[in-house]
Amino acid sequence: MEKKIRLHDKTFKMFIPNQDIEKAIDAVAERLNRDYADATDEDPVVFLCTLNGAIIYAAELLKRVTFPLELKACKLSSYVGTQSTGYIRTEVPLPSHLEGRRVIIIEDIVDTGGTIVVMKDLLEAAHVKDSKVCTLLVKPDVYKKDVKLDYVAMEIPNRFIVGFGLDYDELGRNIKDIYVLDE
Ligand code: IMP
Ligand code: MG
């Protein structure tokens, strides 16, 4: 029987099993380890984790990264329930002293791209040396912005998902597989 879960008022069905997610993360980590092999203790790469959704992805990814890095976090938010509001609030501001640094933004998912565009602008205003986007998931049918998505672990159709850090009104982040809204 197909695995289903219930969160608040909605039912979700199994979509991406944990082992597939982990394999996709292995591949991203390999690319990062190649691309940032020149990082040093004097010039560590800044991983900027976007709270709260990217926490689980960041933890799994960073366990596989072998070059010197610093982990920082910030929080922007746009979603209420299963819909993007299109309006983005800064809940935890960017860390200070990013000037001249190489930054990798860790995102759980790029949907409309509104969040990532704001992040990129904030980093530019902070005078970083370079910023890259590293996202677990992207919905290519929805994403139409110009910002390059440098590291994408998996592409998914335009469906609402939960698990592996992603929530439906704060529930479901601790589920180790990814589930899709059953409708
Ligand atoms: P964007 O600004 O439209 O790209 O939306 C990005 C944010 O919306 C992500 O970081 C998630 O927090 C949230 N989001 C987008 N799609 C989903 C989804 O399918 N499930 C849960 N959260 C989502
Ligand atoms: Mg998020």
Tab-separated table of C-alpha atoms and ligand atoms in Angstrom:
chain	number	residue	atom	x	y	z
A	1	MET	CA	0.000	0.000	0.000
A	2	GLU	CA	1.128	3.533	-0.819
A	3	LYS	CA	2.557	5.385	2.188
A	4	LYS	CA	0.503	8.412	3.255
A	5	ILE	CA	0.758	10.927	6.065
A	6	ARG	CA	-1.584	13.540	7.437
A	7	LEU	CA	-0.486	17.078	8.508
A	8	HIS	CA	-3.067	19.561	9.803
A	9	ASP	CA	-6.021	19.212	7.385
A	10	LYS	CA	-4.162	17.650	4.423
A	11	THR	CA	-2.973	14.257	3.222
A	12	PHE	CA	0.403	13.745	1.556
A	13	LYS	CA	1.736	10.707	-0.297
A	14	MET	CA	5.280	9.350	-0.604
A	15	PHE	CA	7.213	11.109	-3.373
A	16	ILE	CA	11.019	10.918	-2.997
A	17	PRO	CA	12.508	8.280	-0.689
A	18	ASN	CA	15.361	9.320	1.618
A	19	GLN	CA	17.940	7.190	-0.191
A	20	ASP	CA	17.340	9.091	-3.459
A	21	ILE	CA	17.685	12.423	-1.652
A	22	GLU	CA	20.951	11.298	-0.070
A	23	LYS	CA	22.342	10.182	-3.440
A	24	ALA	CA	21.521	13.572	-4.965
A	25	ILE	CA	23.247	15.276	-2.023
A	26	ASP	CA	26.355	13.097	-2.511
A	27	ALA	CA	26.597	14.375	-6.105
A	28	VAL	CA	26.276	18.047	-5.081
A	29	ALA	CA	28.935	17.627	-2.375
A	30	GLU	CA	31.317	16.080	-4.902
A	31	ARG	CA	30.894	19.070	-7.205
A	32	LEU	CA	31.418	21.532	-4.346
A	33	ASN	CA	34.538	19.709	-3.161
A	34	ARG	CA	35.970	20.003	-6.662
A	35	ASP	CA	34.943	23.638	-7.217
A	36	TYR	CA	36.168	24.918	-3.846
A	37	ALA	CA	39.317	22.821	-3.448
A	38	ASP	CA	41.277	26.102	-3.176
A	39	ALA	CA	39.514	27.266	0.028
A	40	THR	CA	41.863	27.733	2.999
A	41	ASP	CA	41.600	28.320	6.756
A	42	GLU	CA	42.446	31.984	6.045
A	43	ASP	CA	39.727	32.250	3.388
A	44	PRO	CA	36.964	29.796	4.311
A	45	VAL	CA	33.802	29.655	2.223
A	46	VAL	CA	30.654	30.998	3.909
A	47	PHE	CA	27.645	28.674	3.749
A	48	LEU	CA	24.558	30.771	4.337
A	49	CYS	CA	21.719	28.504	5.433
A	50	THR	CA	18.239	29.929	4.900
A	51	LEU	CA	16.150	29.124	7.967
A	52	ASN	CA	14.172	27.043	8.681
A	53	GLY	CA	13.614	24.874	5.621
A	54	ALA	CA	17.248	24.385	4.588
A	55	ILE	CA	18.472	23.213	8.009
A	56	ILE	CA	18.204	19.498	7.244
A	57	TYR	CA	19.749	19.855	3.784
A	58	ALA	CA	22.587	22.012	5.161
A	59	ALA	CA	23.354	19.429	7.846
A	60	GLU	CA	23.440	16.537	5.371
A	61	LEU	CA	25.432	18.496	2.791
A	62	LEU	CA	28.049	19.920	5.149
A	63	LYS	CA	28.824	16.471	6.593
A	64	ARG	CA	30.109	15.673	3.080
A	65	VAL	CA	32.032	18.908	2.432
A	66	THR	CA	35.780	18.680	3.022
A	67	PHE	CA	37.097	22.252	2.534
A	68	PRO	CA	37.297	24.976	5.244
A	69	LEU	CA	33.949	26.709	5.716
A	70	GLU	CA	31.914	28.878	8.042
A	71	LEU	CA	28.234	28.203	8.653
A	72	LYS	CA	25.890	31.180	8.988
A	73	ALA	CA	22.148	31.608	8.739
A	74	CYS	CA	19.437	34.085	7.860
A	75	LYS	CA	15.693	33.916	7.443
A	76	LEU	CA	13.391	35.317	4.787
A	77	SER	CA	9.835	34.137	4.490
A	78	SER	CA	7.154	34.193	1.831
A	79	TYR	CA	4.893	31.189	2.338
A	80	VAL	CA	1.670	30.964	4.298
A	81	GLY	CA	0.091	27.498	4.167
A	82	THR	CA	0.622	26.000	0.714
A	83	GLN	CA	0.782	29.324	-1.200
A	84	SER	CA	3.582	31.829	-1.818
A	85	THR	CA	2.400	35.278	-0.705
A	86	GLY	CA	4.808	36.939	-3.154
A	87	TYR	CA	5.742	39.303	-0.328
A	88	ILE	CA	9.058	38.570	1.383
A	89	ARG	CA	9.844	39.453	5.006
A	90	THR	CA	13.318	39.458	6.611
A	91	GLU	CA	12.932	37.625	9.918
A	92	VAL	CA	16.626	37.046	10.694
A	93	PRO	CA	18.943	39.534	8.936
A	94	LEU	CA	22.113	38.625	7.027
A	95	PRO	CA	25.226	38.107	9.170
A	96	SER	CA	27.672	41.017	9.231
A	97	HIS	CA	31.225	41.058	7.807
A	98	LEU	CA	30.493	39.294	4.523
A	99	GLU	CA	32.518	41.831	2.570
A	100	GLY	CA	34.999	40.177	0.197
A	101	ARG	CA	33.827	36.661	1.093
A	102	ARG	CA	32.764	33.784	-1.127
A	103	VAL	CA	29.225	32.826	-0.132
A	104	ILE	CA	27.116	29.779	-0.954
A	105	ILE	CA	23.406	30.204	-0.237
A	106	ILE	CA	21.807	26.950	0.911
A	107	GLU	CA	18.102	26.774	0.087
A	108	ASP	CA	15.564	24.011	0.549
A	109	ILE	CA	13.582	24.854	-2.588
A	110	VAL	CA	13.401	27.493	-5.302
A	111	ASP	CA	9.794	27.979	-6.358
A	112	THR	CA	8.918	31.420	-7.826
A	113	GLY	CA	12.484	32.515	-7.048
A	114	GLY	CA	11.350	35.608	-5.161
A	115	THR	CA	13.343	34.627	-2.089
A	116	ILE	CA	16.551	33.864	-3.952
A	117	VAL	CA	16.416	37.166	-5.870
A	118	VAL	CA	16.154	39.082	-2.572
A	119	MET	CA	19.011	37.037	-1.077
A	120	LYS	CA	21.240	37.779	-4.066
A	121	ASP	CA	20.485	41.514	-3.821
A	122	LEU	CA	21.225	41.552	-0.081
A	123	LEU	CA	24.563	39.798	-0.647
A	124	GLU	CA	25.525	42.192	-3.413
A	125	ALA	CA	24.719	45.125	-1.127
A	126	ALA	CA	26.950	43.464	1.520
A	127	HIS	CA	29.824	43.549	-1.038
A	128	VAL	CA	30.537	39.825	-1.087
A	129	LYS	CA	33.227	38.669	-3.511
A	130	ASP	CA	30.972	36.046	-5.049
A	131	SER	CA	27.687	34.300	-4.281
A	132	LYS	CA	26.337	30.995	-5.523
A	133	VAL	CA	22.978	29.288	-5.070
A	134	CYS	CA	22.881	25.716	-3.757
A	135	THR	CA	19.337	24.373	-3.509
A	136	LEU	CA	18.023	20.927	-2.694
A	137	LEU	CA	15.017	21.338	-4.991
A	138	VAL	CA	13.727	23.514	-7.819
A	139	LYS	CA	10.360	23.666	-9.574
A	140	PRO	CA	11.543	24.500	-13.149
A	141	ASP	CA	7.951	25.021	-14.399
A	142	VAL	CA	7.519	27.883	-11.923
A	143	TYR	CA	11.014	29.393	-11.752
A	144	LYS	CA	11.378	32.111	-14.410
A	145	LYS	CA	13.909	34.472	-12.797
A	146	ASP	CA	17.377	35.249	-14.209
A	147	VAL	CA	19.392	34.280	-11.129
A	148	LYS	CA	21.547	31.265	-11.958
A	149	LEU	CA	20.905	28.199	-9.811
A	150	ASP	CA	24.475	26.936	-9.515
A	151	TYR	CA	23.943	23.707	-7.588
A	152	VAL	CA	20.590	21.902	-7.814
A	153	ALA	CA	20.223	18.480	-6.219
A	154	MET	CA	16.791	17.601	-7.680
A	155	GLU	CA	14.106	19.047	-9.971
A	156	ILE	CA	10.420	18.492	-9.184
A	157	PRO	CA	7.096	19.321	-10.869
A	158	ASN	CA	4.902	22.189	-9.644
A	159	ARG	CA	3.436	20.370	-6.646
A	160	PHE	CA	3.427	21.206	-2.945
A	161	ILE	CA	5.789	18.970	-1.002
A	162	VAL	CA	6.834	18.426	2.614
A	163	GLY	CA	9.594	16.579	4.453
A	164	PHE	CA	13.386	16.759	4.668
A	165	GLY	CA	13.136	20.248	6.173
A	166	LEU	CA	10.140	21.473	4.183
A	167	ASP	CA	6.945	22.220	6.056
A	168	TYR	CA	3.223	22.667	5.715
A	169	ASP	CA	2.475	25.396	8.280
A	170	GLU	CA	5.498	24.263	10.329
A	171	LEU	CA	4.659	20.548	10.384
A	172	GLY	CA	6.516	17.847	8.450
A	173	ARG	CA	10.083	19.157	8.622
A	174	ASN	CA	11.281	16.058	10.513
A	175	ILE	CA	10.021	13.524	7.963
A	176	LYS	CA	13.051	11.918	6.316
A	177	ASP	CA	11.428	11.268	2.935
A	178	ILE	CA	9.721	13.880	0.740
A	179	TYR	CA	5.912	13.664	0.447
A	180	VAL	CA	3.618	15.393	-2.063
A	181	LEU	CA	0.158	16.845	-1.478
A	182	ASP	CA	-2.400	14.172	-2.384
A	183	GLU	CA	-5.246	15.788	-4.350
B	1	IMP	P1	10.075	31.266	-3.628
B	1	IMP	O1	10.458	32.594	-3.022
B	1	IMP	O2	8.739	31.301	-4.302
B	1	IMP	O3	11.141	30.676	-4.521
B	1	IMP	O4	9.802	30.279	-2.439
B	1	IMP	C1	10.825	29.818	-1.679
B	1	IMP	C2	10.372	29.330	-0.310
B	1	IMP	O5	8.984	28.935	-0.283
B	1	IMP	C3	11.161	28.092	0.030
B	1	IMP	O6	12.365	28.407	0.657
B	1	IMP	C4	10.186	27.329	0.912
B	1	IMP	O7	10.342	27.747	2.250
B	1	IMP	C5	8.816	27.720	0.416
B	1	IMP	N1	8.268	26.681	-0.516
B	1	IMP	C6	8.198	26.727	-1.862
B	1	IMP	N2	7.645	25.612	-2.373
B	1	IMP	C7	7.353	24.822	-1.312
B	1	IMP	C8	6.776	23.498	-1.192
B	1	IMP	O8	6.406	22.801	-2.159
B	1	IMP	N3	6.652	23.023	0.086
B	1	IMP	C9	7.037	23.727	1.187
B	1	IMP	N4	7.604	24.948	1.116
B	1	IMP	C10	7.748	25.498	-0.124
B	2	MG	MG	12.834	28.243	2.735
